[in-house]
XYZ file of N, CA and C in Angstrom:
519
model
N 77.624 17.152 -31.200
C 78.039 17.414 -29.834
C 78.712 18.775 -29.701
N 79.024 19.443 -30.791
C 79.681 20.751 -30.696
C 78.693 21.898 -30.502
N 77.403 21.614 -30.433
C 76.426 22.691 -30.328
C 76.619 23.520 -29.066
N 77.011 22.885 -27.965
C 77.146 23.634 -26.714
C 78.273 24.664 -26.809
N 79.421 24.267 -27.343
C 80.531 25.223 -27.448
C 80.192 26.327 -28.446
N 79.484 25.993 -29.533
C 79.099 27.015 -30.516
C 78.111 28.000 -29.898
N 77.168 27.487 -29.083
C 76.217 28.370 -28.422
C 76.946 29.311 -27.462
N 77.917 28.796 -26.733
C 78.685 29.621 -25.800
C 79.416 30.740 -26.549
N 80.009 30.418 -27.701
C 80.700 31.432 -28.503
C 79.731 32.520 -28.950
N 78.564 32.107 -29.458
C 77.593 33.072 -29.953
C 77.048 33.957 -28.836
N 76.768 33.360 -27.695
C 76.213 34.156 -26.601
C 77.258 35.101 -26.013
N 78.531 34.798 -26.202
C 79.596 35.683 -25.730
C 79.863 36.814 -26.727
N 79.087 36.852 -27.821
C 79.236 37.918 -28.799
C 80.221 37.593 -29.903
N 80.805 36.393 -29.872
C 81.737 35.999 -30.925
C 80.924 35.453 -32.086
N 80.805 36.208 -33.124
C 80.051 35.733 -34.274
C 79.761 36.858 -35.232
N 79.244 36.497 -36.340
C 78.898 37.427 -37.396
C 77.721 38.301 -36.942
N 77.878 39.629 -36.932
C 76.790 40.512 -36.486
C 75.506 40.345 -37.314
N 75.663 40.098 -38.631
C 74.477 39.881 -39.469
C 73.742 38.620 -39.038
N 74.497 37.562 -38.766
C 73.880 36.321 -38.298
C 73.139 36.565 -36.989
N 73.787 37.260 -36.066
C 73.179 37.500 -34.757
C 71.902 38.322 -34.881
N 71.870 39.299 -35.772
C 70.666 40.104 -35.971
C 69.548 39.265 -36.576
N 69.884 38.454 -37.564
C 68.872 37.603 -38.185
C 68.386 36.530 -37.213
N 69.293 36.007 -36.433
C 68.907 34.996 -35.458
C 67.964 35.602 -34.426
N 68.180 36.842 -34.067
C 67.318 37.513 -33.103
C 65.885 37.602 -33.635
N 65.731 37.930 -34.901
C 64.399 38.002 -35.510
C 63.762 36.609 -35.555
N 64.545 35.606 -35.912
C 64.012 34.245 -35.960
C 63.649 33.776 -34.552
N 64.458 34.110 -33.560
C 64.179 33.743 -32.165
C 62.815 34.298 -31.744
N 62.532 35.544 -32.111
C 61.235 36.129 -31.788
C 60.103 35.309 -32.406
N 60.300 34.875 -33.651
C 59.308 34.036 -34.330
C 59.129 32.702 -33.595
N 60.235 32.091 -33.216
C 60.190 30.801 -32.524
C 59.403 30.923 -31.225
N 59.720 31.929 -30.412
C 59.038 32.091 -29.131
C 57.557 32.424 -29.309
N 57.198 33.044 -30.429
C 55.795 33.357 -30.692
C 55.000 32.147 -31.169
N 55.674 31.133 -31.746
C 54.961 30.018 -32.363
C 55.251 28.635 -31.782
N 56.347 28.437 -31.103
C 56.733 27.095 -30.668
C 56.621 26.883 -29.152
N 55.760 27.686 -28.535
C 55.433 27.474 -27.126
C 53.938 27.180 -26.951
N 53.190 27.262 -28.045
C 51.735 27.102 -27.986
C 51.328 25.669 -27.641
N 50.271 25.562 -26.845
C 49.682 24.273 -26.485
C 48.168 24.389 -26.573
N 47.493 23.376 -27.131
C 46.032 23.390 -27.073
C 45.566 23.381 -25.615
N 44.456 24.001 -25.337
C 43.959 24.112 -23.968
C 43.778 22.736 -23.319
N 43.221 21.767 -24.051
C 43.016 20.430 -23.480
C 44.344 19.785 -23.101
N 45.368 20.009 -23.900
C 46.696 19.470 -23.617
C 47.282 20.111 -22.366
N 47.175 21.419 -22.269
C 47.693 22.129 -21.087
C 46.974 21.664 -19.820
N 45.664 21.430 -19.915
C 44.903 20.960 -18.756
C 45.333 19.553 -18.334
N 45.555 18.684 -19.310
C 46.019 17.322 -19.002
C 47.367 17.374 -18.290
N 48.284 18.165 -18.811
C 49.607 18.255 -18.193
C 49.532 18.870 -16.801
N 48.671 19.859 -16.619
C 48.531 20.488 -15.302
C 48.049 19.463 -14.268
N 47.230 18.499 -14.704
C 46.758 17.450 -13.788
C 47.839 16.417 -13.494
N 48.746 16.203 -14.435
C 49.707 15.105 -14.316
C 51.086 15.522 -13.827
N 51.422 16.792 -13.934
C 52.766 17.265 -13.618
C 52.726 18.089 -12.337
N 53.649 17.775 -11.457
C 53.765 18.547 -10.220
C 54.204 19.968 -10.555
N 53.548 20.983 -9.972
C 53.979 22.363 -10.254
C 55.374 22.617 -9.683
N 56.165 23.356 -10.434
C 57.517 23.701 -10.001
C 57.481 25.012 -9.232
N 58.189 25.071 -8.146
C 58.188 26.276 -7.319
C 59.402 27.163 -7.585
N 60.315 26.686 -8.412
C 61.501 27.477 -8.723
C 61.822 27.360 -10.204
N 62.636 28.294 -10.692
C 63.051 28.264 -12.089
C 63.913 27.025 -12.328
N 63.714 26.409 -13.480
C 64.463 25.203 -13.830
C 65.437 25.489 -14.959
N 66.570 24.810 -14.945
C 67.515 24.896 -16.056
C 67.058 23.944 -17.148
N 67.582 24.135 -18.345
C 67.240 23.249 -19.454
C 67.580 21.789 -19.136
N 68.752 21.493 -18.590
C 69.037 20.088 -18.249
C 68.037 19.521 -17.233
N 67.607 20.325 -16.273
C 66.624 19.844 -15.304
C 65.294 19.541 -15.989
N 64.887 20.416 -16.905
C 63.640 20.194 -17.641
C 63.748 18.933 -18.490
N 64.866 18.751 -19.156
C 65.026 17.569 -19.998
C 64.987 16.292 -19.163
N 65.562 16.326 -17.976
C 65.493 15.146 -17.100
C 64.064 14.906 -16.608
N 63.333 15.985 -16.328
C 61.929 15.836 -15.939
C 61.118 15.199 -17.071
N 61.368 15.635 -18.290
C 60.676 15.074 -19.450
C 60.997 13.588 -19.582
N 62.279 13.232 -19.515
C 62.667 11.817 -19.619
C 62.020 10.999 -18.505
N 62.031 11.507 -17.286
C 61.423 10.793 -16.166
C 59.929 10.622 -16.350
N 59.254 11.663 -16.818
C 57.820 11.595 -17.065
C 57.504 10.524 -18.099
N 58.274 10.499 -19.183
C 58.050 9.495 -20.228
C 58.260 8.082 -19.690
N 59.304 7.899 -18.902
C 59.590 6.591 -18.318
C 58.442 6.123 -17.421
N 57.893 7.042 -16.650
C 56.819 6.704 -15.720
C 55.464 6.512 -16.390
N 55.221 7.204 -17.512
C 53.870 7.251 -18.060
C 53.667 6.571 -19.406
N 54.737 6.129 -20.053
C 54.596 5.461 -21.345
C 55.403 4.173 -21.359
N 54.841 3.172 -22.004
C 55.542 1.920 -22.245
C 55.769 1.813 -23.740
N 57.014 1.505 -24.129
C 57.335 1.421 -25.553
C 56.635 0.227 -26.184
N 55.918 0.483 -27.291
C 55.170 -0.568 -27.984
C 54.999 -0.156 -29.438
N 55.734 -0.807 -30.343
C 55.660 -0.470 -31.766
C 54.355 -0.912 -32.416
N 53.611 -1.789 -31.782
C 52.384 -2.316 -32.372
C 51.151 -1.479 -32.029
N 51.296 -0.489 -31.197
C 50.142 0.290 -30.759
C 49.572 1.127 -31.907
N 48.264 1.255 -31.925
C 47.595 2.154 -32.865
C 46.895 3.217 -32.033
N 46.626 4.337 -32.657
C 46.017 5.431 -31.902
C 44.759 5.889 -32.607
N 43.627 5.536 -32.031
C 42.350 6.042 -32.491
C 41.761 6.823 -31.331
N 41.924 8.120 -31.368
C 41.512 8.960 -30.239
C 40.004 9.168 -30.181
N 39.297 8.794 -31.251
C 37.851 9.000 -31.327
C 37.481 10.455 -31.004
N 38.301 11.385 -31.497
C 38.035 12.804 -31.340
C 38.578 13.426 -30.066
N 39.132 12.616 -29.178
C 39.684 13.154 -27.924
C 41.035 13.815 -28.194
N 41.478 14.616 -27.256
C 42.801 15.223 -27.323
C 43.852 14.111 -27.390
N 44.775 14.209 -28.359
C 45.780 13.165 -28.574
C 46.589 12.888 -27.319
N 47.097 13.939 -26.692
C 47.943 13.752 -25.511
C 47.159 13.080 -24.383
N 45.944 13.537 -24.137
C 45.120 12.938 -23.086
C 44.888 11.464 -23.369
N 44.585 11.141 -24.612
C 44.341 9.748 -24.981
C 45.593 8.891 -24.765
N 46.721 9.382 -25.247
C 47.962 8.607 -25.128
C 48.338 8.383 -23.669
N 48.251 9.425 -22.862
C 48.702 9.313 -21.476
C 47.672 8.681 -20.540
N 46.408 9.016 -20.712
C 45.416 8.594 -19.737
C 44.641 7.343 -20.142
N 44.601 7.033 -21.418
C 43.868 5.860 -21.874
C 44.804 4.758 -22.329
N 45.749 5.124 -23.160
C 46.607 4.144 -23.823
C 47.827 3.755 -22.997
N 48.638 4.728 -22.610
C 49.825 4.470 -21.810
C 50.935 3.725 -22.537
N 50.800 3.587 -23.844
C 51.801 2.896 -24.654
C 52.038 3.698 -25.927
N 53.202 3.485 -26.534
C 53.454 4.171 -27.782
C 54.843 3.913 -28.322
N 55.092 4.487 -29.485
C 56.404 4.395 -30.125
C 56.899 5.812 -30.364
N 57.828 6.017 -31.268
C 58.494 7.317 -31.392
C 57.526 8.476 -31.593
N 56.465 8.287 -32.351
C 55.489 9.352 -32.585
C 54.881 9.814 -31.260
N 54.522 8.869 -30.423
C 53.902 9.189 -29.143
C 54.910 9.823 -28.184
N 56.101 9.242 -28.124
C 57.142 9.782 -27.242
C 57.503 11.214 -27.643
N 57.685 11.450 -28.941
C 58.062 12.788 -29.410
C 56.941 13.793 -29.148
N 55.700 13.391 -29.385
C 54.568 14.293 -29.157
C 54.469 14.687 -27.691
N 54.529 13.708 -26.803
C 54.443 13.993 -25.370
C 55.622 14.880 -24.945
N 56.817 14.577 -25.439
C 57.997 15.364 -25.069
C 57.861 16.816 -25.522
N 57.404 17.042 -26.752
C 57.228 18.411 -27.249
C 56.224 19.157 -26.371
N 55.123 18.510 -26.044
C 54.109 19.160 -25.199
C 54.678 19.497 -23.821
N 55.410 18.568 -23.231
C 56.012 18.828 -21.919
C 57.043 19.953 -21.977
N 57.888 19.932 -22.987
C 58.891 20.984 -23.126
C 58.219 22.352 -23.231
N 57.184 22.438 -24.057
C 56.457 23.704 -24.196
C 55.782 24.095 -22.881
N 55.238 23.115 -22.191
C 54.589 23.360 -20.904
C 55.566 24.004 -19.923
N 56.827 23.566 -19.982
C 57.870 24.114 -19.114
C 58.522 25.380 -19.694
N 58.027 25.861 -20.843
C 58.531 27.114 -21.398
C 59.721 26.977 -22.326
N 59.976 25.770 -22.835
C 61.083 25.544 -23.767
C 60.506 25.430 -25.178
N 60.904 26.309 -26.103
C 60.418 26.179 -27.470
C 60.820 24.807 -28.028
N 59.829 24.097 -28.579
C 60.098 22.750 -29.076
C 59.235 22.486 -30.300
N 59.742 21.593 -31.154
C 58.967 21.188 -32.328
C 59.079 19.682 -32.511
N 58.092 19.143 -33.208
C 57.999 17.723 -33.514
C 58.587 17.512 -34.904
N 59.432 16.495 -35.061
C 60.092 16.230 -36.338
C 59.922 14.757 -36.688
N 59.681 14.483 -37.953
C 59.654 13.102 -38.442
C 60.673 12.964 -39.548
N 61.247 11.788 -39.627
C 62.211 11.494 -40.666
C 62.505 10.015 -40.657
N 63.718 9.677 -41.003
C 64.115 8.273 -41.028
C 65.342 8.082 -40.165
N 65.306 7.025 -39.382
C 66.458 6.650 -38.578
C 67.284 5.676 -39.396
N 68.540 5.993 -39.579
C 69.424 5.165 -40.389
C 70.680 4.857 -39.581
N 70.740 3.667 -38.974
C 71.934 3.310 -38.207
C 73.177 3.314 -39.098
N 74.315 3.666 -38.531
C 75.572 3.698 -39.264
C 75.823 2.332 -39.899
N 76.127 2.342 -41.184
C 76.436 1.111 -41.891
C 75.213 0.319 -42.334
N 74.011 0.867 -42.111
C 72.794 0.140 -42.484
C 71.873 1.032 -43.312
N 72.424 1.700 -44.317
C 71.663 2.666 -45.106
C 70.449 2.048 -45.781
N 70.472 0.793 -46.095
C 69.344 0.143 -46.752
C 68.236 -0.261 -45.795
N 68.446 -0.070 -44.512
C 67.462 -0.520 -43.529
C 66.909 0.647 -42.717
N 66.462 1.684 -43.411
C 65.917 2.840 -42.702
C 64.522 2.544 -42.190
N 64.143 3.244 -41.137
C 62.797 3.098 -40.600
C 62.282 4.473 -40.202
N 60.968 4.704 -40.368
C 60.424 6.005 -39.975
C 60.621 6.232 -38.482
N 60.814 7.480 -38.109
C 61.077 7.806 -36.713
C 60.631 9.240 -36.460
N 60.313 9.544 -35.217
C 59.940 10.906 -34.822
C 60.740 11.286 -33.588
N 61.050 12.568 -33.467
C 61.800 13.051 -32.312
C 61.483 14.527 -32.106
N 61.671 15.017 -30.884
C 61.523 16.450 -30.655
C 62.846 17.169 -30.871
N 62.740 18.455 -31.143
C 63.908 19.320 -31.178
C 63.615 20.521 -30.289
N 64.647 20.981 -29.599
C 64.514 22.159 -28.753
C 65.268 23.307 -29.407
N 64.795 24.513 -29.164
C 65.434 25.682 -29.728
C 66.390 26.282 -28.704
N 67.631 26.451 -29.092
C 68.629 27.090 -28.231
C 68.939 28.462 -28.809
N 68.706 29.493 -28.006
C 68.953 30.865 -28.446
C 70.359 30.993 -29.015
N 70.440 31.629 -30.165
C 71.732 31.870 -30.791
C 72.243 30.728 -31.629
N 71.660 29.562 -31.453
C 72.167 28.387 -32.162
C 71.142 27.800 -33.114
N 69.948 27.579 -32.644
C 68.906 26.991 -33.480
C 68.357 25.710 -32.874
N 67.856 24.845 -33.740
C 67.174 23.619 -33.327
C 68.170 22.498 -33.069
N 68.003 21.815 -31.930
C 68.881 20.723 -31.520
C 68.010 19.503 -31.212
N 68.291 18.345 -31.822
C 67.503 17.146 -31.538
C 67.625 16.717 -30.075
N 66.544 16.176 -29.554
C 66.492 15.674 -28.177
C 65.805 14.313 -28.251
N 66.577 13.261 -28.358
C 66.022 11.912 -28.514
C 65.402 11.441 -27.211
N 64.141 10.983 -27.296
C 63.429 10.538 -26.106
C 62.895 9.114 -26.213
N 62.927 8.533 -27.387
C 62.372 7.198 -27.578
C 63.341 6.147 -27.063
N 62.858 5.243 -26.201
C 63.741 4.181 -25.682
C 64.351 3.359 -26.819
N 65.619 3.045 -26.653
C 66.308 2.195 -27.615
C 66.976 2.925 -28.763
N 66.805 4.225 -28.863
C 67.448 4.975 -29.934
C 68.684 5.677 -29.380
N 69.759 5.724 -30.171
C 70.967 6.388 -29.683
C 70.741 7.878 -29.543
N 71.553 8.490 -28.717
C 71.472 9.927 -28.539
C 71.207 10.295 -27.097
N 70.520 9.421 -26.361
C 70.196 9.723 -24.971
C 71.464 9.877 -24.138
N 72.389 8.956 -24.259
C 73.591 8.996 -23.430
C 74.484 10.182 -23.805
N 74.612 10.456 -25.100
C 75.438 11.575 -25.547
C 74.873 12.878 -25.004
N 73.577 13.051 -25.093
C 72.958 14.261 -24.602
C 73.105 14.386 -23.090
N 72.949 13.268 -22.384
C 73.109 13.294 -20.924
C 74.488 13.818 -20.527
N 75.534 13.365 -21.211
C 76.883 13.798 -20.847
C 77.079 15.284 -21.154
N 76.484 15.766 -22.234
C 76.597 17.179 -22.562
C 75.835 18.019 -21.545
N 74.638 17.566 -21.195
C 73.813 18.310 -20.248
C 74.416 18.368 -18.867
N 75.142 17.337 -18.511
C 75.771 17.316 -17.193
C 76.694 18.525 -17.022
N 77.301 18.986 -18.109
C 78.178 20.135 -18.055
C 77.438 21.458 -17.962
N 76.107 21.460 -18.180
C 75.324 22.685 -18.125
C 74.780 22.992 -16.746
N 74.683 21.978 -15.889
C 74.100 22.181 -14.543
C 74.949 23.093 -13.693
């Protein structure tokens, strides 16, 4: 939860000049590689997402992503995905309409990139506090914040992090 205050410090020029120079080079790399979308994916999103007529803040984009997921996906851990060669996003949204963390994270990353937010897909293990022996595979998106780096953005229903992020984002509007 301290990422917002650290980002504010860095953007105000408070920080190691070497770090800031290196971060600038990495930022250029991120913007060159983590905004890309396959053409079929961009076309699917253009059909499904209302065009925005004004610039959006990051919190507004994140709320749009959450709302889109709520409207277009139903959580289902038993779903399998056989796209039969079709674009993954198109299949998930237009044919299947169901999914688990892999599907939620993939759709979220595509939407974030569509709105111009550098994003990446991450897989790992979710380990609830006090339950280290009961880990389960999980996927989530991360967004890139200039000057700070990658920050997780939990989008899968039932996983912690949504409420914490909402309260932090409320301060950014």
